[in-house]
Structures are given as C-alpha cells and as structure tokens.
Amino acid sequence: MSKMKGKNKDIALRAINLTKIYDLDGIKIKAIDGITFSIPKNKVTAITGPSGSGKSTLLHLMGCLDRPTSGKIYIGNTDTSKLDDKELAKIRNKKIGFVFQFFNLHPLLTALENIELPLAISDVDEKERRERALSLLRLVGLEKRAFHFPNQLSGGERQRVAIARAMVNSPEIILADEPTGNLDTRTGHEIIKLLFSLKNKTTIVIVTHELEIAKHADHIIRLKDGKIEYFDGFKKHAL
Amino acid sequence: MKFKDLLRFGLHNLATRGLRSWLTIIGVVIGVATIVAIVSIGQGMQQVIANELGALGDDQVYVVHGVGKVGSGGIIGGLGAKKPGKLTDKDLKIIESVEGVIAAAPDIIGMETVNFMKDSNTLIIWGTNEKWIKVREKMVSMEVGRFLEKDDRGVAVLGNDAAKKAFSKEVTLGSIIRIGNESYRVIGIMESIGGLGGAQEDRAVFLSLKDAEKYSMFGKDSYYAIEVKVERERVEEIAEKIKEKLMNARHVTEDNIDFFVSTPEKIMSVASNILSTINLFLYGIAAISLIVGGIGIANTMFTSVLERTRQIGILKALGSTNKDIMKLFLVESALIGLAGGILGIFFGFLISGIIGQITSMFLKTTRIETSMVYISPELIIFSLLFSVAIGIVSGISPALKAAKLEPVDALRYE
C-alpha cells in the first residue's frame, strides 16, 4: 500500500479501464476502448495517433469536459467519476489548464482580461488577479499586448495568451490540444518551446499528430482506434 | 463569479450586439412607457377631478331634474333619474326647509345670441338668484361690480370670458348688452374661474330668474338644477334627507324617481368608475405590448445562446458552473429589462407630460395648480421592478438552455 502511495506521488493523472462510446442516431461508436495509463508529474507527455484514433476525446475526458461511459480518471488522488457537475467545474478551474488549437480566447475581453478569467470565475479579488495575470503576460513575453483584444493579436500571440491563461490558476496539469495546429512552423516551434519550459512548474499533456513535437516529449501515448498502441518506454517504436 | 464581473460581462455582451440589444430594449420601452403614461395620466386626472370638486365645494349638493333624453341634461341628470321631471319653486322651498341647508340657488340654463355694440356671440344664459354667489363662494368672486340681488331686473352679471373675450370690444361695468329685443345693463363681472368645471361659468351671462326663464332650454316652468350649500360635516346625510323629502312631496319611489341628488362624493365615484374602466382597457393593451417585449427578450437571448455557444464552452472549460452561466444570461436579460424600464419611465412621463399640457391648454386650467400628470415614486419603483422581472422571466428559458450545454459540445460548436 505504502509502495502504491509512493508511486502515486509522482503521478498527475491516472486513467483506469477508460471507455467512451458515442451514440450517433442509434449507431454506437467506441471512441476510447478500455484504456489504462498514468501521466507522470512534471513531465511532458505527448498523445499521438492518426485522425479518428480518439486523441481529442481522451483529452476531453482527462480535462473533465466530458464523462467516460465507463472507467475512472484520477486527478491526483481525486476520483473524478464520483464528482457532480459543480465539482467537475471546480476541478477544471483549479487543477487543469487548457490550451486549444483554435485558442478559444474570449473575443470581448483583452489579453489581460482573458488571462484573468479563470481567477474571476473563482472569485479571486481584482488586485490579485491583475498581478498574477501581468506576471504571466511577462512570462510569455506579451506585456505590451495586455490591452489588445484577441482579434488584434497574431496567432502565435493568441496562443501565448492561452498558455498564460492555462497557467494562471497554477494547475496540476496543462492539457494542450494540437496547440500548433493553427500556427506556422516557426511560431509553432516557439509555442512548443514555451510549453516545454513550463514542465518544471506543472505537468504537460500535448495532443499532437506532429512527430517532431512528440519526439521531444518525455513520454508518448500512441492511440489507434481508441486503444493504446504504444506507451512510454516504446517511444522509438511509437514514432 | 462575482456579481460585479457578471454585470461587466452582461454590459459587454449587450454593447457588442448594439443594434439588436436596442431593438429588444425598445420592445420593453413601448410596454413600460404605455403603462407609465396611462397610470400617471390616470392618477393626475383623479387628482384634478378631486381638486375641481373641492373647488366647486365639498359642501354642495346638486339636485338635477330628470330629463327626457340622456345627453340634454348631462351625465349627472341622465344617469340619476329614471324618468323626466321638473324642478320648481315648490321643490326649492322644500329643499330650503331641510335642516342643515345653508343656502339654495336654482339654475335656469339657455343658449342665446348676445349682442354688444355691433358685435354678437352665442353665450350661455344662466338664470339664478342672489344666493348663488353664497352657494358658490369657494369658486366664484367678483372682479368688478356686484352679483345679482333680490328683485333685480334688466341687469346682467358676466363671466370673465363673456366680458373680455366674447366680443371684439371688452364689455365693461355699465355697458348695455342685448338678447333678442331685451336690453340688460352690466352690473358685475366675475373673476375668471377656468378649470374643468369653470369654463361654462366663464362664458355665461347671469340674469335674474324672471329675466332668464324665457331663454330656458328646459321650459319656462322648470329649473335645470338647484344648487344647495349644506353643512360640510353632514353632506351625505343632508343629501339623503333632501332626496327623501323631495320623493315624498313628488310621490315617487326609487323606481320612478324623476330627479337626481348628487354630492361631490357621488360625482367623484362616477368619474373614478369611468376612469377605472378606461384605464383597465388601456392596461390590457399595455400588458399585451409588455408580453410582446418579453417575447422579444427571450428571442434575443435564445439567439445569443446559439451565437455564444462556443464562448459558453470556453467559460465552462475554465471552470464556470451551470449556475454561473445561468446567472450570466439572466443578468443580461435583466439589464435589457432595466434599460427598457428606465427609458420606458422617461418616455412614459414625457408622453403623459405632453398629453397633460395639451389637455390643460384645452381646458384653460388657469385655476388648476395640480398637474394633469402625476409622477409617483411608487410608479417609478414598480415600473423598474416590473421591467426587470419581465427581463428575468423572459431570460429564464434561454439561460437554462445555456447552462445545460455540455462543455465538450459547446466547445465543438461551429
């Protein structure tokens, strides 16, 4: 038991026998098919696989944006399958940071306000919000763009704002869904560098179909038809 | 999420949808403005009527004869009596004998062409006795000269407009006016009365009963009405006594009564009933326009939920609860209601103010100090709360729809 505890200390997220079945007009589609894995803390884990392999579905399940049909997900020691909608919202707010392919910034808020948003949701007072958001804007090198709206920023800048927003609540894990998918190669490279640099602060999971990104990750989960094809030590084979 | 943040978000979103927000708000404005205008005019009218009746005298009783046709005797005579009847000197004496009666003055009413110098005009001929000025002491005073006295013949007292506006030249004390072949010397001119009840007196030529009877619209042997001044503390009681005595003397019952006894209270209640019926009808129209306004809010909010599905997804991904999303949309719809309410109140008072001004001009309310429009704090508070409530109620269904969206579905929404 104590051995387990010791092991869990280094684990940010565990999925046990995870299954997700979609019902499309009576046709059942198994997007995730009974997979079990762990995401180690303060490492970069890449989830790869061909289109339709279940990468995004898995990320949504890990991020508590969707509920599994069966199986369990532990974030730290919390069994998320037992939580109601309100508790799941709290987990998303406090323990998880999201970075999306299409940035998903709030169009009516400035860069600074976008970063403050998770703090506003959790009722952090305005002064503290501003301080934390500004320090993250500095971290991602956008302090001069604080009062620009998303449509006034380039793709790379928007993704930096999204990364800062994902970091603002000091989450236990950052889930990035194709974070370079909408960026040119050079900008994509910078974003990946930025994400990788955060691993000493938090755990990073990147869903990507780009082998170049996966190659630099500490761990790899390769999916095919909702099942894990390769995991971790088989990195070279996975690529 | 703190209320301040919800408010900021709501205002942001409304501002972004500029034109659509305004169109929705206008829907509410129309409903609220209609209600505010109706209520403020209604309340103002009631106050004016109360003031007018107060000015006429809260110690007056009117006895009006039953008329043959409804209309020729005005509302009071037409509504009160069951069949035609005459009021004579005998009735006047009976009324004067009632305990508590201070003075009684009969009225003869006619319309005749009055000549002054080379000019002529159709004026009201008002026959009465010397007691009329006492009965009407609260309302009437002399500008120059004196009122009619007992046994006066061949003399006239003029209302202010009759003297100053009816003819190209002003009629002054001592002037001679002619009605048909008869000449009358002007012995007095009254102060202007104005107001709802005063217009007739201002345009009247007052003659003695003997002189006026040949001009009577209701026959030589009948008074139009008898105005009675009674002890103020017992108006209703004395009015009942007058009615009872007259009924006995005339051998009539409630079923075939041929006269009508009116008190300020009765006139007030008749006027209030008429006003209430009109108001009820107008409230119905206003309620319909408010419902339409509410549907407008719901429609806008539903469209907004669809348009902002992805934003809802973002908020949920960042940790917003269903309750947060619900509140966000409710705050927005409440803000639409509030904005509609504030503007509705403003336009409602503006409309009622304009209508009040026009009515005042029409009625020449020189004596009325009360505005035709009454702005009550209760009406403002009620209208604001009501419009916010309409906003919230209309927003509930769209807000629920937004709150129930699954985060993953909302994020995928294109």
GROMACS .gro file of C-alpha atoms in nm, chain B residues 3 82 144 268 283 303 305 349 354 386:
model
   10
  242PHE     CA    1  -2.185   3.998  -0.934
  321LYS     CA    2  -8.541   5.719  -1.409
  383VAL     CA    3  -6.579   9.435  -1.052
  507MET     CA    4  -6.612   6.156  -0.772
  522TYR     CA    5  -5.373   4.841  -1.908
  542THR     CA    6  -3.022   3.377  -3.048
  544VAL     CA    7  -2.714   3.144  -2.662
  588PHE     CA    8  -4.367   6.065  -1.835
  593ILE     CA    9  -4.729   6.630  -2.344
  625PHE     CA   10  -4.169   4.506  -1.320
   0.00000   0.00000   0.00000
